[in-house]
Short mmCIF file of N, CA and C and ligand atoms in Angstrom, two decimals:
data_model
loop_
_atom_site.label_atom_id
_atom_site.label_comp_id
_atom_site.label_asym_id
_atom_site.label_seq_id
_atom_site.Cartn_x
_atom_site.Cartn_y
_atom_site.Cartn_z
N ALA S 1 -42.93 -4.91 -3.78
CA ALA S 1 -42.87 -3.13 -4.26
C ALA S 1 -43.42 -2.81 -5.43
N GLU S 2 -43.20 -1.46 -5.13
CA GLU S 2 -44.30 -0.97 -6.57
C GLU S 2 -42.39 -0.60 -7.60
N ARG S 3 -42.56 -1.36 -9.21
CA ARG S 3 -41.15 -0.63 -9.91
C ARG S 3 -41.79 0.39 -10.94
N THR S 4 -40.41 0.97 -11.30
CA THR S 4 -41.32 1.47 -12.78
C THR S 4 -39.56 1.53 -13.68
N TYR S 5 -40.18 1.78 -14.76
CA TYR S 5 -38.83 1.40 -16.17
C TYR S 5 -38.30 2.56 -16.40
N ILE S 6 -37.41 3.73 -16.04
CA ILE S 6 -36.63 4.62 -16.28
C ILE S 6 -36.03 4.73 -17.56
N MET S 7 -35.47 5.38 -18.77
CA MET S 7 -34.52 4.77 -19.60
C MET S 7 -34.12 6.27 -20.08
N ILE S 8 -32.59 6.15 -19.96
CA ILE S 8 -31.54 7.60 -20.17
C ILE S 8 -32.08 7.36 -21.91
N LYS S 9 -32.28 8.48 -22.39
CA LYS S 9 -32.23 8.18 -24.15
C LYS S 9 -31.12 8.59 -24.72
N PRO S 10 -30.94 8.20 -25.54
CA PRO S 10 -29.75 8.82 -26.15
C PRO S 10 -28.96 10.11 -26.15
N ASP S 11 -29.43 10.77 -26.19
CA ASP S 11 -29.04 12.20 -25.99
C ASP S 11 -28.62 12.48 -23.70
N GLY S 12 -29.04 12.00 -23.30
CA GLY S 12 -28.60 12.21 -22.66
C GLY S 12 -27.56 10.92 -21.21
N VAL S 13 -27.56 10.23 -22.26
CA VAL S 13 -26.21 8.94 -22.67
C VAL S 13 -25.16 9.73 -23.50
N GLN S 14 -25.46 10.64 -24.32
CA GLN S 14 -24.41 11.49 -25.15
C GLN S 14 -23.62 12.57 -24.00
N ARG S 15 -24.47 13.37 -23.59
CA ARG S 15 -24.81 14.65 -22.97
C ARG S 15 -24.28 14.38 -21.49
N GLY S 16 -23.67 12.87 -20.94
CA GLY S 16 -22.88 13.02 -19.88
C GLY S 16 -24.34 13.20 -18.83
N ILE S 17 -25.43 13.16 -18.74
CA ILE S 17 -26.32 13.04 -18.14
C ILE S 17 -26.79 11.70 -17.20
N VAL S 18 -26.45 10.36 -17.22
CA VAL S 18 -26.37 9.31 -16.67
C VAL S 18 -26.66 9.60 -15.22
N GLY S 19 -25.08 9.92 -14.74
CA GLY S 19 -24.93 9.49 -13.43
C GLY S 19 -26.26 10.80 -13.02
N ASN S 20 -26.10 11.97 -13.35
CA ASN S 20 -26.73 13.15 -13.04
C ASN S 20 -28.62 12.33 -12.36
N ILE S 21 -29.07 11.35 -13.44
CA ILE S 21 -30.34 10.93 -13.36
C ILE S 21 -30.05 9.83 -12.06
N ILE S 22 -28.96 9.08 -12.50
CA ILE S 22 -29.05 7.64 -11.66
C ILE S 22 -29.08 8.32 -9.58
N SER S 23 -28.67 9.57 -9.48
CA SER S 23 -28.29 10.01 -8.51
C SER S 23 -29.58 10.41 -8.14
N ARG S 24 -30.44 11.35 -8.83
CA ARG S 24 -31.55 11.92 -8.15
C ARG S 24 -32.47 10.43 -7.67
N PHE S 25 -32.46 9.93 -8.57
CA PHE S 25 -33.17 8.11 -8.08
C PHE S 25 -32.85 8.30 -6.69
N GLU S 26 -31.43 7.73 -6.49
CA GLU S 26 -30.72 7.34 -5.62
C GLU S 26 -31.30 8.09 -4.65
N THR S 27 -31.20 9.38 -4.42
CA THR S 27 -30.73 10.36 -3.54
C THR S 27 -32.63 10.33 -2.82
N LYS S 28 -33.10 10.45 -4.20
CA LYS S 28 -34.61 10.66 -3.44
C LYS S 28 -35.29 9.23 -2.37
N GLY S 29 -34.07 7.99 -2.35
CA GLY S 29 -34.54 6.86 -1.80
C GLY S 29 -35.30 5.39 -2.85
N TYR S 30 -35.05 5.47 -4.13
CA TYR S 30 -35.85 4.58 -4.74
C TYR S 30 -34.61 3.39 -4.80
N LYS S 31 -34.68 2.22 -4.90
CA LYS S 31 -34.06 1.04 -5.16
C LYS S 31 -33.84 0.46 -6.34
N LEU S 32 -32.18 0.51 -6.90
CA LEU S 32 -31.95 0.03 -8.33
C LEU S 32 -31.63 -1.17 -8.13
N VAL S 33 -33.32 -2.01 -9.07
CA VAL S 33 -32.73 -3.35 -9.15
C VAL S 33 -32.52 -3.62 -11.07
N ALA S 34 -32.28 -3.26 -11.25
CA ALA S 34 -31.80 -3.93 -12.76
C ALA S 34 -31.23 -2.18 -13.86
N MET S 35 -29.85 -2.45 -14.55
CA MET S 35 -29.84 -1.68 -14.97
C MET S 35 -28.46 -2.43 -16.15
N LYS S 36 -28.39 -0.72 -17.57
CA LYS S 36 -27.83 -1.85 -18.58
C LYS S 36 -27.85 -0.63 -19.72
N THR S 37 -26.63 -0.90 -20.50
CA THR S 37 -26.89 -0.02 -21.80
C THR S 37 -27.50 -0.75 -22.74
N LYS S 38 -28.06 -0.12 -23.65
CA LYS S 38 -28.38 -1.03 -24.49
C LYS S 38 -28.52 -0.40 -26.51
N GLN S 39 -28.13 -0.99 -27.28
CA GLN S 39 -28.75 -0.20 -28.34
C GLN S 39 -29.87 -0.82 -28.83
N ALA S 40 -30.90 0.04 -28.38
CA ALA S 40 -32.58 -0.22 -28.76
C ALA S 40 -32.37 -1.02 -30.55
N SER S 41 -33.44 -1.79 -30.75
CA SER S 41 -33.63 -2.50 -32.16
C SER S 41 -34.84 -1.42 -32.72
N GLN S 42 -35.08 -1.17 -34.39
CA GLN S 42 -36.66 -0.96 -34.36
C GLN S 42 -37.61 -1.41 -33.96
N GLU S 43 -38.06 -2.96 -33.79
CA GLU S 43 -38.88 -4.16 -33.24
C GLU S 43 -39.31 -3.42 -31.96
N LEU S 44 -37.89 -3.25 -30.87
CA LEU S 44 -38.10 -3.42 -29.55
C LEU S 44 -39.05 -1.36 -29.77
N LEU S 45 -38.34 -0.79 -29.83
CA LEU S 45 -39.05 0.40 -29.86
C LEU S 45 -40.59 0.17 -30.83
N ASP S 46 -40.71 -0.17 -31.74
CA ASP S 46 -42.19 -0.57 -32.38
C ASP S 46 -43.14 -0.70 -31.12
N THR S 47 -42.64 -1.69 -30.03
CA THR S 47 -43.46 -2.58 -28.81
C THR S 47 -43.36 -1.67 -28.05
N HIS S 48 -42.47 -1.02 -27.59
CA HIS S 48 -42.72 0.53 -26.29
C HIS S 48 -43.33 0.79 -26.52
N TYR S 49 -43.04 1.56 -28.29
CA TYR S 49 -43.94 3.11 -28.36
C TYR S 49 -45.02 2.32 -28.89
N CYS S 50 -45.83 1.48 -28.89
CA CYS S 50 -47.08 0.46 -29.58
C CYS S 50 -48.06 1.88 -29.61
N ASP S 51 -48.56 2.42 -28.83
CA ASP S 51 -49.44 3.15 -28.53
C ASP S 51 -48.83 4.71 -29.97
N LEU S 52 -47.61 5.03 -30.04
CA LEU S 52 -47.34 5.86 -31.04
C LEU S 52 -47.56 5.64 -32.53
N VAL S 53 -47.23 4.55 -32.98
CA VAL S 53 -46.60 3.91 -34.53
C VAL S 53 -47.71 5.20 -35.05
N GLU S 54 -48.01 5.33 -34.78
CA GLU S 54 -49.30 5.78 -35.89
C GLU S 54 -49.09 7.44 -35.76
N LYS S 55 -48.68 7.80 -34.96
CA LYS S 55 -48.71 9.57 -34.98
C LYS S 55 -47.11 9.81 -36.10
N PRO S 56 -47.94 10.90 -36.12
CA PRO S 56 -46.68 11.76 -37.39
C PRO S 56 -45.05 11.24 -37.46
N PHE S 57 -44.83 11.87 -35.82
CA PHE S 57 -43.50 11.97 -35.38
C PHE S 57 -43.03 10.77 -35.00
N PHE S 58 -43.79 10.16 -35.44
CA PHE S 58 -43.12 8.38 -35.21
C PHE S 58 -41.80 7.98 -35.33
N PRO S 59 -41.99 7.95 -37.09
CA PRO S 59 -40.54 8.06 -37.59
C PRO S 59 -39.25 8.65 -36.50
N LYS S 60 -39.67 9.23 -36.55
CA LYS S 60 -38.81 10.74 -36.38
C LYS S 60 -37.91 10.52 -34.74
N LEU S 61 -39.02 9.66 -33.93
CA LEU S 61 -38.59 9.52 -32.52
C LEU S 61 -37.99 8.30 -32.31
N ARG S 62 -38.28 7.23 -33.47
CA ARG S 62 -37.42 5.88 -33.23
C ARG S 62 -36.29 6.25 -34.02
N ASP S 63 -35.74 6.98 -35.15
CA ASP S 63 -34.70 7.50 -35.54
C ASP S 63 -33.72 8.01 -34.29
N TYR S 64 -34.89 8.86 -33.64
CA TYR S 64 -33.75 9.67 -32.18
C TYR S 64 -33.29 8.99 -31.36
N MET S 65 -34.46 7.62 -30.98
CA MET S 65 -34.13 6.05 -30.01
C MET S 65 -33.78 5.44 -30.11
N MET S 66 -33.36 4.96 -31.60
CA MET S 66 -32.10 4.64 -32.33
C MET S 66 -30.85 4.98 -32.69
N SER S 67 -30.62 6.45 -31.95
CA SER S 67 -29.14 7.18 -32.58
C SER S 67 -28.30 6.98 -31.68
N GLY S 68 -27.91 5.86 -30.51
CA GLY S 68 -27.08 5.78 -30.39
C GLY S 68 -27.57 4.74 -28.66
N PRO S 69 -26.61 4.77 -27.78
CA PRO S 69 -27.16 3.94 -26.81
C PRO S 69 -28.39 4.27 -25.86
N VAL S 70 -29.15 3.76 -25.16
CA VAL S 70 -29.90 3.99 -23.90
C VAL S 70 -29.20 3.21 -22.87
N CYS S 71 -29.87 4.01 -21.44
CA CYS S 71 -29.61 3.12 -20.63
C CYS S 71 -30.74 2.99 -19.95
N CYS S 72 -31.15 1.63 -19.78
CA CYS S 72 -32.34 1.30 -18.80
C CYS S 72 -32.19 0.82 -17.84
N MET S 73 -33.22 1.18 -17.06
CA MET S 73 -33.48 0.80 -15.17
C MET S 73 -34.59 0.35 -14.97
N VAL S 74 -34.38 -0.34 -13.37
CA VAL S 74 -35.62 -0.45 -13.22
C VAL S 74 -35.43 -0.09 -11.37
N TRP S 75 -36.43 1.18 -10.87
CA TRP S 75 -36.37 1.53 -9.73
C TRP S 75 -37.43 1.16 -9.20
N GLU S 76 -37.28 0.77 -7.96
CA GLU S 76 -38.06 0.55 -7.15
C GLU S 76 -38.55 1.09 -5.74
N GLY S 77 -39.74 1.28 -5.33
CA GLY S 77 -40.02 1.98 -4.23
C GLY S 77 -42.00 2.31 -3.86
N LYS S 78 -42.19 2.62 -2.57
CA LYS S 78 -43.02 3.27 -2.92
C LYS S 78 -44.01 4.78 -3.81
N GLU S 79 -44.99 4.22 -4.75
CA GLU S 79 -45.19 5.23 -5.32
C GLU S 79 -44.36 5.38 -6.46
N ALA S 80 -43.12 4.45 -7.30
CA ALA S 80 -42.29 4.69 -8.01
C ALA S 80 -42.76 5.35 -9.78
N VAL S 81 -44.06 4.59 -9.93
CA VAL S 81 -44.79 4.83 -11.22
C VAL S 81 -44.93 6.68 -11.21
N VAL S 82 -45.68 7.09 -11.10
CA VAL S 82 -46.37 8.69 -10.42
C VAL S 82 -44.96 9.48 -9.53
N THR S 83 -44.42 8.95 -9.01
CA THR S 83 -43.09 10.33 -8.70
C THR S 83 -42.08 10.14 -9.66
N GLY S 84 -41.58 8.64 -10.25
CA GLY S 84 -40.36 9.07 -11.26
C GLY S 84 -41.13 9.33 -12.97
N ARG S 85 -42.23 9.99 -13.09
CA ARG S 85 -42.66 10.69 -13.73
C ARG S 85 -43.05 12.20 -13.30
N LYS S 86 -42.93 12.19 -12.41
CA LYS S 86 -42.81 13.91 -11.43
C LYS S 86 -41.22 14.47 -11.79
N MET S 87 -40.85 13.61 -11.18
CA MET S 87 -39.37 13.78 -11.62
C MET S 87 -38.83 13.62 -12.88
N LEU S 88 -38.91 13.59 -13.53
CA LEU S 88 -38.83 13.42 -15.03
C LEU S 88 -39.60 15.21 -15.67
N GLY S 89 -41.16 15.70 -15.55
CA GLY S 89 -41.28 16.23 -15.72
C GLY S 89 -41.74 15.92 -16.89
N ALA S 90 -42.77 17.71 -17.50
CA ALA S 90 -43.67 17.49 -18.05
C ALA S 90 -43.02 16.79 -19.55
N THR S 91 -43.59 16.13 -20.91
CA THR S 91 -43.56 15.36 -21.78
C THR S 91 -42.14 16.80 -22.80
N ASN S 92 -43.27 18.17 -22.57
CA ASN S 92 -42.64 19.30 -23.39
C ASN S 92 -41.46 20.23 -22.40
N PRO S 93 -39.86 20.05 -23.12
CA PRO S 93 -39.31 20.17 -21.84
C PRO S 93 -39.05 21.87 -21.55
N LEU S 94 -40.42 22.72 -22.09
CA LEU S 94 -40.22 23.94 -21.84
C LEU S 94 -41.26 24.23 -20.78
N ALA S 95 -42.25 23.04 -20.82
CA ALA S 95 -43.15 22.79 -19.93
C ALA S 95 -42.81 22.52 -18.69
N SER S 96 -42.06 21.86 -18.53
CA SER S 96 -41.25 20.76 -17.27
C SER S 96 -41.28 21.87 -16.57
N GLU S 97 -41.41 21.59 -15.41
CA GLU S 97 -40.48 22.42 -14.19
C GLU S 97 -39.08 22.85 -13.44
N PRO S 98 -38.68 23.29 -13.45
CA PRO S 98 -37.56 23.54 -13.12
C PRO S 98 -37.33 22.77 -12.64
N GLY S 99 -35.83 21.70 -11.62
CA GLY S 99 -36.02 20.91 -10.62
C GLY S 99 -36.47 19.84 -11.49
N THR S 100 -37.17 19.13 -12.07
CA THR S 100 -36.95 17.83 -13.03
C THR S 100 -35.72 18.32 -14.20
N ILE S 101 -36.16 17.06 -14.05
CA ILE S 101 -34.63 16.77 -15.18
C ILE S 101 -34.79 16.96 -16.06
N ARG S 102 -36.51 16.61 -16.76
CA ARG S 102 -36.27 18.21 -18.18
C ARG S 102 -36.22 19.34 -18.15
N GLY S 103 -36.78 19.32 -17.18
CA GLY S 103 -36.76 21.36 -16.70
C GLY S 103 -35.21 21.53 -16.68
N ASP S 104 -34.52 20.86 -15.82
CA ASP S 104 -32.69 21.17 -15.54
C ASP S 104 -32.55 20.90 -16.80
N PHE S 105 -32.61 20.24 -18.00
CA PHE S 105 -31.62 19.82 -18.62
C PHE S 105 -31.84 19.58 -20.37
N CYS S 106 -33.18 20.01 -20.88
CA CYS S 106 -33.44 20.22 -22.12
C CYS S 106 -34.56 21.39 -22.65
N ILE S 107 -34.94 21.12 -23.74
CA ILE S 107 -35.47 22.25 -24.33
C ILE S 107 -36.40 21.84 -25.38
N GLU S 108 -36.64 20.68 -26.00
CA GLU S 108 -37.45 20.47 -27.48
C GLU S 108 -37.90 18.76 -27.53
N VAL S 109 -38.98 18.76 -27.54
CA VAL S 109 -39.75 17.51 -27.01
C VAL S 109 -39.02 16.11 -27.77
N GLY S 110 -38.28 16.25 -28.71
CA GLY S 110 -37.90 15.03 -29.23
C GLY S 110 -36.25 14.91 -29.08
N ARG S 111 -35.92 15.91 -27.79
CA ARG S 111 -34.86 15.37 -27.43
C ARG S 111 -34.43 15.95 -25.95
N ASN S 112 -36.04 14.78 -24.96
CA ASN S 112 -36.21 15.16 -23.87
C ASN S 112 -35.32 14.23 -22.97
N ILE S 113 -34.69 13.63 -22.98
CA ILE S 113 -33.67 12.98 -22.21
C ILE S 113 -34.00 11.70 -21.69
N CYS S 114 -34.89 11.36 -21.15
CA CYS S 114 -35.69 9.95 -20.56
C CYS S 114 -36.88 9.88 -20.63
N HIS S 115 -37.08 8.43 -20.43
CA HIS S 115 -38.72 8.23 -20.57
C HIS S 115 -38.90 7.33 -18.84
N GLY S 116 -40.01 7.14 -19.10
CA GLY S 116 -41.11 7.03 -17.52
C GLY S 116 -42.28 6.03 -17.74
N SER S 117 -42.25 5.13 -16.96
CA SER S 117 -43.60 4.31 -17.41
C SER S 117 -45.01 5.63 -16.66
N ASP S 118 -46.02 5.32 -17.44
CA ASP S 118 -46.68 6.13 -16.81
C ASP S 118 -48.05 5.78 -15.98
N SER S 119 -48.26 3.94 -15.77
CA SER S 119 -48.77 3.31 -15.18
C SER S 119 -48.58 2.55 -14.69
N VAL S 120 -48.81 1.34 -13.36
CA VAL S 120 -48.26 0.45 -13.25
C VAL S 120 -47.85 -0.66 -14.02
N GLU S 121 -49.29 -0.88 -14.78
CA GLU S 121 -49.55 -1.76 -15.36
C GLU S 121 -48.43 -1.82 -17.08
N ASN S 122 -47.75 -1.11 -17.38
CA ASN S 122 -47.42 -0.21 -19.02
C ASN S 122 -45.81 -0.57 -17.90
N ALA S 123 -45.65 -0.04 -16.70
CA ALA S 123 -43.96 -0.20 -16.09
C ALA S 123 -44.11 -2.13 -15.81
N ASN S 124 -44.68 -2.80 -15.24
CA ASN S 124 -44.54 -4.04 -15.64
C ASN S 124 -44.61 -4.77 -16.78
N LYS S 125 -45.10 -3.74 -17.96
CA LYS S 125 -45.22 -4.55 -19.86
C LYS S 125 -43.31 -4.04 -20.21
N GLU S 126 -43.52 -2.83 -19.66
CA GLU S 126 -42.01 -2.32 -20.01
C GLU S 126 -40.88 -2.88 -19.46
N ILE S 127 -40.46 -3.22 -18.29
CA ILE S 127 -39.95 -3.77 -17.55
C ILE S 127 -39.84 -5.42 -18.02
N ALA S 128 -40.61 -6.10 -18.80
CA ALA S 128 -40.47 -7.14 -18.97
C ALA S 128 -39.84 -7.54 -20.33
N LEU S 129 -40.42 -6.26 -21.66
CA LEU S 129 -39.78 -5.74 -22.57
C LEU S 129 -38.15 -5.54 -22.91
N TRP S 130 -38.19 -5.02 -21.83
CA TRP S 130 -36.15 -4.58 -22.08
C TRP S 130 -35.44 -5.36 -21.17
N PHE S 131 -36.00 -5.93 -20.21
CA PHE S 131 -35.18 -6.55 -19.27
C PHE S 131 -35.29 -8.13 -19.78
N GLU S 132 -34.51 -8.81 -18.86
CA GLU S 132 -34.71 -10.48 -18.98
C GLU S 132 -35.04 -10.85 -17.16
N GLU S 133 -35.85 -11.41 -17.19
CA GLU S 133 -35.97 -12.04 -15.52
C GLU S 133 -35.04 -12.08 -14.52
N SER S 134 -34.20 -12.57 -15.08
CA SER S 134 -32.47 -12.96 -14.50
C SER S 134 -31.36 -11.88 -13.92
N GLU S 135 -32.04 -10.34 -15.05
CA GLU S 135 -31.69 -9.52 -14.61
C GLU S 135 -32.06 -8.68 -13.59
N LEU S 136 -32.85 -8.56 -13.38
CA LEU S 136 -33.99 -8.50 -12.62
C LEU S 136 -33.33 -8.50 -10.66
N VAL S 137 -32.63 -7.62 -9.43
CA VAL S 137 -31.79 -8.10 -8.53
C VAL S 137 -33.08 -7.56 -7.13
N ASP S 138 -33.04 -8.83 -6.84
CA ASP S 138 -33.59 -8.52 -5.36
C ASP S 138 -32.83 -8.42 -4.19
N TRP S 139 -33.25 -7.93 -3.70
CA TRP S 139 -31.54 -7.06 -2.27
C TRP S 139 -32.46 -6.14 -1.95
N GLU S 140 -31.81 -6.53 -0.30
CA GLU S 140 -32.35 -5.51 0.37
C GLU S 140 -31.15 -4.06 1.00
N SER S 141 -32.05 -3.11 0.68
CA SER S 141 -31.52 -2.18 0.93
C SER S 141 -31.06 -1.63 2.44
N HIS S 142 -30.24 -0.90 2.90
CA HIS S 142 -29.74 -1.31 4.71
C HIS S 142 -30.26 0.47 5.43
N SER S 143 -30.59 1.24 4.12
CA SER S 143 -31.30 2.13 4.43
C SER S 143 -32.81 2.26 4.35
N LYS S 144 -33.38 1.15 4.26
CA LYS S 144 -34.52 0.81 4.34
C LYS S 144 -35.64 1.87 5.40
N ASP S 145 -34.99 0.94 6.23
CA ASP S 145 -35.43 1.57 7.75
C ASP S 145 -35.38 3.31 8.00
N TRP S 146 -34.43 4.22 7.41
CA TRP S 146 -34.47 5.79 7.09
C TRP S 146 -35.47 5.69 6.44
N ILE S 147 -35.63 5.56 4.83
CA ILE S 147 -36.61 5.73 4.21
C ILE S 147 -37.86 5.71 4.12
N TYR S 148 -38.03 4.61 5.05
CA TYR S 148 -39.78 4.76 5.06
C TYR S 148 -39.51 4.13 6.71
N GLU S 149 -41.09 4.41 6.91
CA GLU S 149 -41.32 4.80 8.81
C GLU S 149 -41.83 3.68 8.59
P1 GTP Z 201 -42.24 9.08 -22.57
O1 GTP Z 201 -41.61 9.33 -20.66
O2 GTP Z 201 -40.75 9.16 -23.24
O3 GTP Z 201 -43.28 8.16 -23.12
O4 GTP Z 201 -42.85 10.22 -22.74
P2 GTP Z 201 -44.56 10.34 -22.02
O5 GTP Z 201 -45.07 9.37 -21.70
O6 GTP Z 201 -44.50 12.21 -21.59
O7 GTP Z 201 -44.85 10.99 -23.21
P3 GTP Z 201 -45.17 10.03 -24.45
O8 GTP Z 201 -45.80 8.73 -24.47
O9 GTP Z 201 -46.55 10.88 -25.19
O10 GTP Z 201 -44.52 10.74 -25.66
C1 GTP Z 201 -43.17 9.32 -25.86
C2 GTP Z 201 -42.06 9.82 -26.84
O11 GTP Z 201 -42.64 10.68 -27.65
C3 GTP Z 201 -41.84 11.98 -25.86
O12 GTP Z 201 -41.33 11.98 -24.37
C4 GTP Z 201 -40.91 12.55 -26.87
O13 GTP Z 201 -39.94 12.46 -26.58
C5 GTP Z 201 -41.62 12.00 -28.08
N1 GTP Z 201 -42.71 12.66 -28.56
C6 GTP Z 201 -44.11 13.37 -28.17
N2 GTP Z 201 -44.72 13.65 -28.59
C7 GTP Z 201 -44.22 14.71 -29.89
C8 GTP Z 201 -44.21 15.21 -30.70
O14 GTP Z 201 -45.43 15.89 -30.68
N3 GTP Z 201 -42.96 15.51 -31.54
C9 GTP Z 201 -41.59 15.01 -31.49
N4 GTP Z 201 -40.61 14.89 -32.24
N5 GTP Z 201 -41.54 14.37 -30.51
C10 GTP Z 201 -42.63 13.71 -29.58
MG1 MG Z 202 -45.14 7.62 -22.48
#
């Protein structure tokens, strides 16, 4: 089954939005495969955001991402990557639709609460970057026949 890497950024943790975000993925029907809090290192962020390191805003992005703990999660289910992105909303929160996480909880792109993988390929890379294989739990949800036909 498809997996995506969802990370609640330091502002989401500090503002107490962790539970709400977990609840949205849970009630959607996705399965929680791994979760932990972590203090991100510079090295980890340089790898995670390797496509953005040359951007002028990157130093600020890295400071933001290191300003407190992040909450790292792996969610699994049908089309989890593209649906996870929809649930997060547009990158710029003022353009995010109400009902999305960013649309409901934040205002600025530099404080946009959460990260979601943008492709299956990147999801697999990010999961391998942030988690040890042994931290990913393979389990069967008792709700699966009520979520999938
Ligand atoms: P992520 O799910 O966090 O990867 O966001 P995204 O895929 O919607 O956007 P992208 O990967 O292009 O950018 C990663 C993150 O960098 C964004 O979520 C923002 O937090 C930050 N970012 C992107 N563009 C800007 C910008 O113009 N200014 C600032 N300050 N931050 C930005
Ligand atoms: Mg991105």
